């Protein structure tokens, strides 16, 4: 346990805590409990726990110890049960009693000491496009960046990263998912992450004006309210964006917290009716778009749902009119909705929100 205790007392971990909180409080980088950060040395790793929020990093102990070297070896050799994070949890005195993140295997297989993973809106707005790989290679050609097409988070993603990266790879743009920046130091990894965000922002739309919701109270009905973000409301007033939302979900956390895609109300439908129709025989839609009127979410939305609804507006309004998009398939949606590890993350997040 010496390596864990030594690393825990290192100034770099304190820097990671501070940067984690800063990223977690930036809605353009992290929405709700999304994202993850870690630091490792000599086979020992401290990583954000499942169900916790990066924004809380300076307020409560959210990092848990994991045997990173053993975990990485199990994944690289495809050892049976390699995806079971609990098997690689370390017992360290006074460590918080949390589960390690479902993305722990991804952090473990990346050889860099510091790994920062965010759901950067500038990145996702690029990563959902059909030509994302080309865009990334052109914009980040000098940053040792690799595009990873969408694959289920966790072990499957770790396998894909191993196949597509080299020891020199420093940046991962995850298709329909987010951004990973690495480094030898926390400062270096943070600077790299912000530089990637800055460059990718140039590929996005930034001219959509914020809009107020115009859904009449009788159409909202009981149990629904206007989504708080003006950016989110803008989507309902932008025809080409409405057209892009007729298909499946664009990125995982939207699906997990708001349901598959969004319900688009038909003429004369109330918000409740649109949600019921769109959710028939499927997971419930918790975001309803009324063209020309606005966007609604449940009145009992959790902080995570509110954060994801706000993030939805930030991401969707950045997508250019002529962009062709890649969506999660129905089977990809189903594997996330029915994933035990993701259900655990949601349950832990609910407990954290009510604590």
mmCIF file of C-alpha atoms in Angstrom:
data_model
loop_
_atom_site.group_PDB
_atom_site.id
_atom_site.type_symbol
_atom_site.label_atom_id
_atom_site.label_comp_id
_atom_site.label_asym_id
_atom_site.label_seq_id
_atom_site.Cartn_x
_atom_site.Cartn_y
_atom_site.Cartn_z
ATOM 1 C CA UNK A 1 0.000 0.000 0.000
ATOM 2 C CA UNK A 2 3.075 2.245 0.172
ATOM 3 C CA UNK A 3 2.667 3.408 -3.452
ATOM 4 C CA UNK A 4 -0.965 4.363 -2.884
ATOM 5 C CA UNK A 5 -0.220 6.327 0.282
ATOM 6 C CA UNK A 6 2.786 8.019 -1.294
ATOM 7 C CA UNK A 7 0.770 9.052 -4.332
ATOM 8 C CA UNK A 8 -2.108 10.198 -2.158
ATOM 9 C CA UNK A 9 0.194 12.628 -0.375
ATOM 10 C CA UNK A 10 1.779 13.887 -3.593
ATOM 11 C CA UNK A 11 1.136 17.452 -4.723
ATOM 12 C CA UNK A 12 0.138 16.143 -8.152
ATOM 13 C CA UNK A 13 -2.922 14.457 -6.666
ATOM 14 C CA UNK A 14 -3.917 17.734 -5.035
ATOM 15 C CA UNK A 15 -3.499 19.406 -8.409
ATOM 16 C CA UNK A 16 -5.692 16.714 -9.954
ATOM 17 C CA UNK A 17 -8.350 17.338 -7.323
ATOM 18 C CA UNK A 18 -8.342 21.057 -8.105
ATOM 19 C CA UNK A 19 -8.401 20.583 -11.877
ATOM 20 C CA UNK A 20 -11.125 17.953 -11.551
ATOM 21 C CA UNK A 21 -13.317 20.386 -9.644
ATOM 22 C CA UNK A 22 -12.644 23.141 -12.178
ATOM 23 C CA UNK A 23 -13.538 20.919 -15.124
ATOM 24 C CA UNK A 24 -16.541 19.518 -13.287
ATOM 25 C CA UNK A 25 -17.925 23.002 -12.700
ATOM 26 C CA UNK A 26 -17.541 23.943 -16.357
ATOM 27 C CA UNK A 27 -20.747 22.830 -18.149
ATOM 28 C CA UNK A 28 -18.917 22.999 -21.470
ATOM 29 C CA UNK A 29 -16.607 20.212 -20.248
ATOM 30 C CA UNK A 30 -18.698 18.123 -17.855
ATOM 31 C CA UNK A 31 -22.423 17.675 -17.331
ATOM 32 C CA UNK A 32 -23.550 16.220 -14.010
ATOM 33 C CA UNK A 33 -21.736 13.021 -12.992
ATOM 34 C CA UNK A 34 -20.038 12.628 -16.389
ATOM 35 C CA UNK A 35 -16.321 12.620 -17.031
ATOM 36 C CA UNK A 36 -13.480 11.086 -15.101
ATOM 37 C CA UNK A 37 -9.921 11.832 -14.019
ATOM 38 C CA UNK A 38 -7.079 9.736 -12.645
ATOM 39 C CA UNK A 39 -3.433 9.701 -11.659
ATOM 40 C CA UNK A 40 -1.165 6.659 -11.422
ATOM 41 C CA UNK A 41 2.380 5.740 -10.492
ATOM 42 C CA UNK A 42 4.228 2.472 -9.867
ATOM 43 C CA UNK A 43 1.120 0.406 -10.588
ATOM 44 C CA UNK A 44 -1.087 2.369 -8.189
ATOM 45 C CA UNK A 45 -3.931 4.599 -9.386
ATOM 46 C CA UNK A 46 -6.401 6.983 -7.784
ATOM 47 C CA UNK A 47 -9.497 7.520 -9.933
ATOM 48 C CA UNK A 48 -12.854 9.247 -9.587
ATOM 49 C CA UNK A 49 -15.475 6.935 -8.107
ATOM 50 C CA UNK A 50 -18.637 5.905 -9.907
ATOM 51 C CA UNK A 51 -21.684 8.071 -9.232
ATOM 52 C CA UNK A 52 -19.658 11.007 -7.929
ATOM 53 C CA UNK A 53 -19.345 14.425 -9.546
ATOM 54 C CA UNK A 54 -16.012 15.948 -10.555
ATOM 55 C CA UNK A 55 -17.423 19.292 -9.419
ATOM 56 C CA UNK A 56 -17.339 17.973 -5.830
ATOM 57 C CA UNK A 57 -13.659 17.012 -5.896
ATOM 58 C CA UNK A 58 -12.546 19.767 -3.525
ATOM 59 C CA UNK A 59 -15.542 19.319 -1.212
ATOM 60 C CA UNK A 60 -15.505 15.563 -0.583
ATOM 61 C CA UNK A 61 -13.215 12.593 -1.150
ATOM 62 C CA UNK A 62 -14.224 11.156 -4.538
ATOM 63 C CA UNK A 63 -11.047 9.305 -5.536
ATOM 64 C CA UNK A 64 -10.601 5.578 -4.938
ATOM 65 C CA UNK A 65 -7.501 3.347 -5.180
ATOM 66 C CA UNK A 66 -7.079 0.728 -7.916
ATOM 67 C CA UNK A 67 -4.277 -1.659 -8.877
ATOM 68 C CA UNK A 68 -3.773 -0.105 -12.317
ATOM 69 C CA UNK A 69 -0.873 -2.253 -13.524
ATOM 70 C CA UNK A 70 -2.661 -5.518 -12.753
ATOM 71 C CA UNK A 71 -5.892 -4.168 -14.252
ATOM 72 C CA UNK A 72 -4.147 -3.090 -17.466
ATOM 73 C CA UNK A 73 -2.429 -6.467 -17.797
ATOM 74 C CA UNK A 74 -5.739 -8.295 -17.376
ATOM 75 C CA UNK A 75 -7.334 -6.158 -20.084
ATOM 76 C CA UNK A 76 -4.401 -6.415 -22.494
ATOM 77 C CA UNK A 77 -4.329 -10.213 -22.201
ATOM 78 C CA UNK A 78 -8.143 -10.382 -22.311
ATOM 79 C CA UNK A 79 -8.230 -12.313 -19.076
ATOM 80 C CA UNK A 80 -11.741 -13.605 -18.238
ATOM 81 C CA UNK A 81 -13.467 -11.124 -15.956
ATOM 82 C CA UNK A 82 -11.061 -8.341 -16.898
ATOM 83 C CA UNK A 83 -13.902 -5.841 -16.879
ATOM 84 C CA UNK A 84 -14.766 -6.437 -13.227
ATOM 85 C CA UNK A 85 -13.431 -3.266 -11.628
ATOM 86 C CA UNK A 86 -14.010 -4.544 -8.094
ATOM 87 C CA UNK A 87 -11.398 -7.280 -8.570
ATOM 88 C CA UNK A 88 -8.712 -4.612 -8.850
ATOM 89 C CA UNK A 89 -9.841 -2.314 -6.052
ATOM 90 C CA UNK A 90 -7.184 -1.679 -3.418
ATOM 91 C CA UNK A 91 -7.856 -1.413 0.295
ATOM 92 C CA UNK A 92 -6.226 1.733 1.603
ATOM 93 C CA UNK A 93 -6.793 3.229 5.028
ATOM 94 C CA UNK A 94 -9.309 6.099 5.017
ATOM 95 C CA UNK A 95 -10.113 5.671 1.322
ATOM 96 C CA UNK A 96 -13.781 6.438 0.566
ATOM 97 C CA UNK A 97 -16.072 3.367 0.380
ATOM 98 C CA UNK A 98 -17.004 3.930 -3.257
ATOM 99 C CA UNK A 99 -16.885 1.777 -6.383
ATOM 100 C CA UNK A 100 -14.364 2.701 -9.051
ATOM 101 C CA UNK A 101 -15.770 4.094 -12.281
ATOM 102 C CA UNK A 102 -16.886 1.811 -15.112
ATOM 103 C CA UNK A 103 -14.245 3.611 -17.191
ATOM 104 C CA UNK A 104 -11.401 2.554 -14.873
ATOM 105 C CA UNK A 105 -10.093 -0.015 -17.365
ATOM 106 C CA UNK A 106 -9.743 2.758 -19.963
ATOM 107 C CA UNK A 107 -7.592 4.827 -17.607
ATOM 108 C CA UNK A 108 -5.564 1.764 -16.649
ATOM 109 C CA UNK A 109 -4.543 0.850 -20.217
ATOM 110 C CA UNK A 110 -3.341 4.370 -21.000
ATOM 111 C CA UNK A 111 0.318 4.492 -19.946
ATOM 112 C CA UNK A 112 0.394 8.210 -19.180
ATOM 113 C CA UNK A 113 0.428 9.119 -15.461
ATOM 114 C CA UNK A 114 -2.457 11.601 -15.760
ATOM 115 C CA UNK A 115 -5.686 10.963 -17.665
ATOM 116 C CA UNK A 116 -8.482 13.531 -18.004
ATOM 117 C CA UNK A 117 -11.766 12.465 -19.606
ATOM 118 C CA UNK A 118 -14.539 14.987 -20.181
ATOM 119 C CA UNK A 119 -17.753 15.253 -22.159
ATOM 120 C CA UNK A 120 -16.510 18.419 -23.823
ATOM 121 C CA UNK A 121 -19.361 19.932 -25.861
ATOM 122 C CA UNK A 122 -17.010 21.253 -28.555
ATOM 123 C CA UNK A 123 -15.626 17.735 -28.938
ATOM 124 C CA UNK A 124 -18.952 15.899 -28.948
ATOM 125 C CA UNK A 125 -20.367 18.324 -31.543
ATOM 126 C CA UNK A 126 -17.545 17.135 -33.825
ATOM 127 C CA UNK A 127 -17.444 13.502 -32.673
ATOM 128 C CA UNK A 128 -21.065 12.835 -33.723
ATOM 129 C CA UNK A 129 -20.353 13.666 -37.381
ATOM 130 C CA UNK A 130 -19.836 11.074 -40.078
ATOM 131 C CA UNK A 131 -16.540 12.699 -41.082
ATOM 132 C CA UNK A 132 -15.332 13.119 -37.494
ATOM 133 C CA UNK A 133 -12.177 11.070 -38.007
ATOM 134 C CA UNK A 134 -11.062 13.268 -40.907
ATOM 135 C CA UNK A 135 -11.892 16.463 -39.028
ATOM 136 C CA UNK A 136 -9.935 15.306 -35.982
ATOM 137 C CA UNK A 137 -6.895 14.247 -38.007
ATOM 138 C CA UNK A 138 -6.765 17.655 -39.709
ATOM 139 C CA UNK A 139 -7.391 19.791 -36.626
ATOM 140 C CA UNK A 140 -5.169 17.851 -34.217
ATOM 141 C CA UNK A 141 -2.467 16.522 -36.549
ATOM 142 C CA UNK A 142 0.409 17.704 -34.337
ATOM 143 C CA UNK A 143 -1.049 16.579 -31.009
ATOM 144 C CA UNK A 144 -0.687 12.779 -31.310
ATOM 145 C CA UNK A 145 -4.472 12.471 -31.453
ATOM 146 C CA UNK A 146 -6.497 9.394 -32.406
ATOM 147 C CA UNK A 147 -10.192 9.130 -33.211
ATOM 148 C CA UNK A 148 -11.947 6.103 -31.697
ATOM 149 C CA UNK A 149 -15.277 5.267 -33.399
ATOM 150 C CA UNK A 150 -18.144 4.803 -30.952
ATOM 151 C CA UNK A 151 -18.122 1.601 -28.985
ATOM 152 C CA UNK A 152 -19.701 0.722 -25.662
ATOM 153 C CA UNK A 153 -17.883 2.496 -22.797
ATOM 154 C CA UNK A 154 -15.849 0.408 -20.395
ATOM 155 C CA UNK A 155 -14.069 -2.784 -21.403
ATOM 156 C CA UNK A 156 -15.054 -2.684 -25.090
ATOM 157 C CA UNK A 157 -13.720 0.852 -25.334
ATOM 158 C CA UNK A 158 -10.493 -0.171 -23.595
ATOM 159 C CA UNK A 159 -9.981 -2.956 -26.152
ATOM 160 C CA UNK A 160 -10.524 -0.506 -29.004
ATOM 161 C CA UNK A 161 -8.070 1.970 -27.507
ATOM 162 C CA UNK A 162 -5.394 -0.717 -27.240
ATOM 163 C CA UNK A 163 -5.900 -1.620 -30.911
ATOM 164 C CA UNK A 164 -5.863 1.956 -32.236
ATOM 165 C CA UNK A 165 -3.243 3.760 -30.170
ATOM 166 C CA UNK A 166 0.529 3.757 -29.732
ATOM 167 C CA UNK A 167 2.627 4.748 -26.698
ATOM 168 C CA UNK A 168 2.897 8.219 -28.273
ATOM 169 C CA UNK A 169 -0.866 8.813 -28.402
ATOM 170 C CA UNK A 170 -1.796 11.706 -26.135
ATOM 171 C CA UNK A 171 -5.339 12.605 -27.177
ATOM 172 C CA UNK A 172 -8.397 10.453 -27.803
ATOM 173 C CA UNK A 173 -11.499 11.837 -29.449
ATOM 174 C CA UNK A 174 -14.178 9.280 -28.638
ATOM 175 C CA UNK A 175 -16.861 9.013 -31.293
ATOM 176 C CA UNK A 176 -20.296 10.095 -29.953
ATOM 177 C CA UNK A 177 -18.774 10.280 -26.485
ATOM 178 C CA UNK A 178 -16.140 12.808 -25.513
ATOM 179 C CA UNK A 179 -12.497 13.722 -25.055
ATOM 180 C CA UNK A 180 -9.488 12.162 -23.319
ATOM 181 C CA UNK A 181 -6.268 14.108 -22.759
ATOM 182 C CA UNK A 182 -3.196 12.624 -21.093
ATOM 183 C CA UNK A 183 0.137 13.820 -19.789
ATOM 184 C CA UNK A 184 3.045 13.341 -17.445
ATOM 185 C CA UNK A 185 1.670 16.093 -15.224
ATOM 186 C CA UNK A 186 -1.752 17.448 -14.339
ATOM 187 C CA UNK A 187 -0.861 20.871 -15.725
ATOM 188 C CA UNK A 188 0.274 19.349 -19.007
ATOM 189 C CA UNK A 189 -2.831 17.210 -19.413
ATOM 190 C CA UNK A 190 -5.126 20.135 -18.612
ATOM 191 C CA UNK A 191 -3.372 22.426 -21.088
ATOM 192 C CA UNK A 192 -3.676 19.757 -23.775
ATOM 193 C CA UNK A 193 -7.373 19.203 -23.077
ATOM 194 C CA UNK A 194 -8.116 22.919 -23.310
ATOM 195 C CA UNK A 195 -6.102 23.242 -26.524
ATOM 196 C CA UNK A 196 -8.058 20.414 -28.142
ATOM 197 C CA UNK A 197 -11.318 22.040 -27.070
ATOM 198 C CA UNK A 198 -10.172 25.365 -28.520
ATOM 199 C CA UNK A 199 -9.231 23.862 -31.871
ATOM 200 C CA UNK A 200 -12.378 21.789 -32.256
ATOM 201 C CA UNK A 201 -14.541 24.784 -31.371
ATOM 202 C CA UNK A 202 -13.487 26.305 -34.697
ATOM 203 C CA UNK A 203 -15.322 23.482 -36.482
ATOM 204 C CA UNK A 204 -18.601 24.247 -34.735
ATOM 205 C CA UNK A 205 -21.494 26.670 -35.107
ATOM 206 C CA UNK A 206 -21.662 29.495 -32.566
ATOM 207 C CA UNK A 207 -24.225 31.854 -34.077
ATOM 208 C CA UNK A 208 -27.510 30.353 -32.832
ATOM 209 C CA UNK A 209 -29.133 32.986 -30.578
ATOM 210 C CA UNK A 210 -30.575 31.893 -27.202
ATOM 211 C CA UNK A 211 -34.375 31.628 -27.229
ATOM 212 C CA UNK A 212 -37.128 31.693 -24.613
ATOM 213 C CA UNK A 213 -39.647 28.863 -24.296
ATOM 214 C CA UNK A 214 -43.064 29.641 -25.789
ATOM 215 C CA UNK A 215 -44.934 26.443 -24.898
ATOM 216 C CA UNK A 216 -48.299 27.532 -23.416
ATOM 217 C CA UNK A 217 -49.125 26.203 -19.929
ATOM 218 C CA UNK A 218 -52.012 24.087 -21.223
ATOM 219 C CA UNK A 219 -49.640 22.319 -23.641
ATOM 220 C CA UNK A 220 -47.033 21.738 -20.936
ATOM 221 C CA UNK A 221 -49.559 20.136 -18.623
ATOM 222 C CA UNK A 222 -48.897 18.616 -15.225
ATOM 223 C CA UNK A 223 -45.505 17.090 -14.589
ATOM 224 C CA UNK A 224 -43.600 19.071 -17.220
ATOM 225 C CA UNK A 225 -41.724 22.368 -17.298
ATOM 226 C CA UNK A 226 -39.680 24.402 -19.739
ATOM 227 C CA UNK A 227 -36.040 23.319 -19.913
ATOM 228 C CA UNK A 228 -34.099 26.082 -18.101
ATOM 229 C CA UNK A 229 -31.379 26.594 -20.719
ATOM 230 C CA UNK A 230 -32.069 29.152 -23.441
ATOM 231 C CA UNK A 231 -29.619 27.256 -25.680
ATOM 232 C CA UNK A 232 -31.756 24.143 -25.276
ATOM 233 C CA UNK A 233 -34.869 26.135 -26.161
ATOM 234 C CA UNK A 234 -33.149 27.359 -29.334
ATOM 235 C CA UNK A 235 -33.168 23.826 -30.745
ATOM 236 C CA UNK A 236 -36.979 23.848 -31.030
ATOM 237 C CA UNK A 237 -36.846 26.996 -33.168
ATOM 238 C CA UNK A 238 -34.165 25.761 -35.592
ATOM 239 C CA UNK A 239 -35.574 23.629 -38.400
ATOM 240 C CA UNK A 240 -32.379 21.906 -39.510
ATOM 241 C CA UNK A 241 -31.625 20.899 -35.906
ATOM 242 C CA UNK A 242 -35.123 19.470 -35.451
ATOM 243 C CA UNK A 243 -34.554 17.378 -38.580
ATOM 244 C CA UNK A 244 -31.296 16.020 -37.151
ATOM 245 C CA UNK A 245 -33.104 14.892 -33.996
ATOM 246 C CA UNK A 246 -35.625 12.651 -35.755
ATOM 247 C CA UNK A 247 -33.286 9.654 -35.336
ATOM 248 C CA UNK A 248 -31.723 7.806 -32.392
ATOM 249 C CA UNK A 249 -29.550 9.074 -29.542
ATOM 250 C CA UNK A 250 -26.323 10.917 -30.324
ATOM 251 C CA UNK A 251 -24.269 10.210 -27.172
ATOM 252 C CA UNK A 252 -24.469 7.858 -24.144
ATOM 253 C CA UNK A 253 -25.165 10.136 -21.173
ATOM 254 C CA UNK A 254 -28.163 11.683 -22.929
ATOM 255 C CA UNK A 255 -29.615 8.189 -23.235
ATOM 256 C CA UNK A 256 -28.827 7.257 -19.631
ATOM 257 C CA UNK A 257 -30.354 10.343 -18.018
ATOM 258 C CA UNK A 258 -32.928 11.603 -20.537
ATOM 259 C CA UNK A 259 -33.893 8.462 -22.438
ATOM 260 C CA UNK A 260 -33.442 7.614 -26.135
ATOM 261 C CA UNK A 261 -33.190 10.695 -28.347
ATOM 262 C CA UNK A 262 -36.036 13.101 -27.751
ATOM 263 C CA UNK A 263 -39.768 13.124 -28.307
ATOM 264 C CA UNK A 264 -40.834 15.543 -31.030
ATOM 265 C CA UNK A 265 -44.416 16.694 -30.591
ATOM 266 C CA UNK A 266 -46.795 16.504 -33.522
ATOM 267 C CA UNK A 267 -49.222 19.371 -34.264
ATOM 268 C CA UNK A 268 -51.909 19.564 -31.570
ATOM 269 C CA UNK A 269 -50.122 17.223 -29.150
ATOM 270 C CA UNK A 270 -49.444 18.203 -25.563
ATOM 271 C CA UNK A 271 -45.998 17.566 -24.108
ATOM 272 C CA UNK A 272 -47.355 14.633 -22.109
ATOM 273 C CA UNK A 273 -49.009 13.098 -25.179
ATOM 274 C CA UNK A 274 -45.829 13.428 -27.220
ATOM 275 C CA UNK A 275 -43.757 11.783 -24.497
ATOM 276 C CA UNK A 276 -46.251 8.932 -24.117
ATOM 277 C CA UNK A 277 -46.412 8.288 -27.865
ATOM 278 C CA UNK A 278 -42.647 8.402 -28.373
ATOM 279 C CA UNK A 279 -42.001 6.191 -25.343
ATOM 280 C CA UNK A 280 -44.538 3.485 -26.236
ATOM 281 C CA UNK A 281 -42.851 0.088 -26.022
ATOM 282 C CA UNK A 282 -39.493 1.699 -25.284
ATOM 283 C CA UNK A 283 -37.561 3.515 -22.568
ATOM 284 C CA UNK A 284 -39.261 6.755 -21.572
ATOM 285 C CA UNK A 285 -38.277 10.005 -23.256
ATOM 286 C CA UNK A 286 -37.626 12.740 -20.717
ATOM 287 C CA UNK A 287 -36.960 15.534 -23.159
ATOM 288 C CA UNK A 288 -39.781 16.737 -25.412
ATOM 289 C CA UNK A 289 -39.281 19.134 -28.293
ATOM 290 C CA UNK A 290 -42.263 21.152 -29.519
ATOM 291 C CA UNK A 291 -41.278 22.663 -32.902
ATOM 292 C CA UNK A 292 -41.555 26.428 -32.898
ATOM 293 C CA UNK A 293 -42.518 26.459 -29.212
ATOM 294 C CA UNK A 294 -39.748 25.085 -27.025
ATOM 295 C CA UNK A 295 -38.303 22.141 -25.107
ATOM 296 C CA UNK A 296 -39.776 20.564 -21.956
ATOM 297 C CA UNK A 297 -38.448 18.237 -19.258
ATOM 298 C CA UNK A 298 -40.118 16.624 -16.209
ATOM 299 C CA UNK A 299 -40.740 18.870 -13.212
ATOM 300 C CA UNK A 300 -39.107 16.246 -10.991
ATOM 301 C CA UNK A 301 -35.891 16.230 -13.015
ATOM 302 C CA UNK A 302 -32.810 15.410 -10.961
ATOM 303 C CA UNK A 303 -29.742 17.682 -10.990
ATOM 304 C CA UNK A 304 -28.127 15.220 -13.401
ATOM 305 C CA UNK A 305 -31.104 15.395 -15.774
ATOM 306 C CA UNK A 306 -31.042 19.193 -15.678
ATOM 307 C CA UNK A 307 -27.321 19.206 -16.412
ATOM 308 C CA UNK A 308 -27.785 16.855 -19.366
ATOM 309 C CA UNK A 309 -30.717 18.890 -20.698
ATOM 310 C CA UNK A 310 -28.516 21.985 -20.616
ATOM 311 C CA UNK A 311 -25.674 20.080 -22.265
ATOM 312 C CA UNK A 312 -28.050 18.929 -25.000
ATOM 313 C CA UNK A 313 -28.597 22.540 -26.039
ATOM 314 C CA UNK A 314 -24.895 23.356 -25.922
ATOM 315 C CA UNK A 315 -24.009 20.385 -28.122
ATOM 316 C CA UNK A 316 -26.867 20.413 -30.635
ATOM 317 C CA UNK A 317 -26.686 24.147 -31.368
ATOM 318 C CA UNK A 318 -22.989 23.742 -32.225
ATOM 319 C CA UNK A 319 -23.675 21.270 -35.043
ATOM 320 C CA UNK A 320 -23.403 22.938 -38.480
ATOM 321 C CA UNK A 321 -26.400 22.865 -40.800
ATOM 322 C CA UNK A 322 -24.651 20.764 -43.456
ATOM 323 C CA UNK A 323 -23.194 18.185 -41.046
ATOM 324 C CA UNK A 324 -24.155 14.533 -41.507
ATOM 325 C CA UNK A 325 -24.410 12.694 -38.208
ATOM 326 C CA UNK A 326 -23.727 9.257 -36.786
ATOM 327 C CA UNK A 327 -26.276 8.033 -34.233
ATOM 328 C CA UNK A 328 -26.222 5.163 -31.764
ATOM 329 C CA UNK A 329 -28.005 2.168 -33.234
ATOM 330 C CA UNK A 330 -31.004 0.647 -31.488
ATOM 331 C CA UNK A 331 -28.842 -2.258 -30.303
ATOM 332 C CA UNK A 332 -26.242 0.169 -28.943
ATOM 333 C CA UNK A 333 -28.973 2.028 -27.086
ATOM 334 C CA UNK A 334 -30.336 -1.219 -25.667
ATOM 335 C CA UNK A 335 -26.958 -2.454 -24.425
ATOM 336 C CA UNK A 336 -26.472 0.772 -22.474
ATOM 337 C CA UNK A 337 -29.988 0.853 -21.019
ATOM 338 C CA UNK A 338 -29.705 -2.760 -19.873
ATOM 339 C CA UNK A 339 -26.074 -2.580 -18.695
ATOM 340 C CA UNK A 340 -25.752 -3.529 -15.022
ATOM 341 C CA UNK A 341 -22.673 -1.336 -14.546
ATOM 342 C CA UNK A 342 -24.532 1.691 -15.875
ATOM 343 C CA UNK A 343 -27.543 0.938 -13.682
ATOM 344 C CA UNK A 344 -25.182 0.897 -10.691
ATOM 345 C CA UNK A 345 -23.732 4.274 -11.699
ATOM 346 C CA UNK A 346 -27.216 5.774 -11.873
ATOM 347 C CA UNK A 347 -28.140 4.350 -8.479
ATOM 348 C CA UNK A 348 -24.942 5.677 -6.910
ATOM 349 C CA UNK A 349 -25.571 9.060 -8.501
ATOM 350 C CA UNK A 350 -29.105 9.182 -7.050
ATOM 351 C CA UNK A 351 -27.732 8.408 -3.595
ATOM 352 C CA UNK A 352 -25.105 11.125 -3.972
ATOM 353 C CA UNK A 353 -27.709 13.690 -5.044
ATOM 354 C CA UNK A 354 -29.888 12.994 -2.007
ATOM 355 C CA UNK A 355 -27.040 12.741 0.510
#
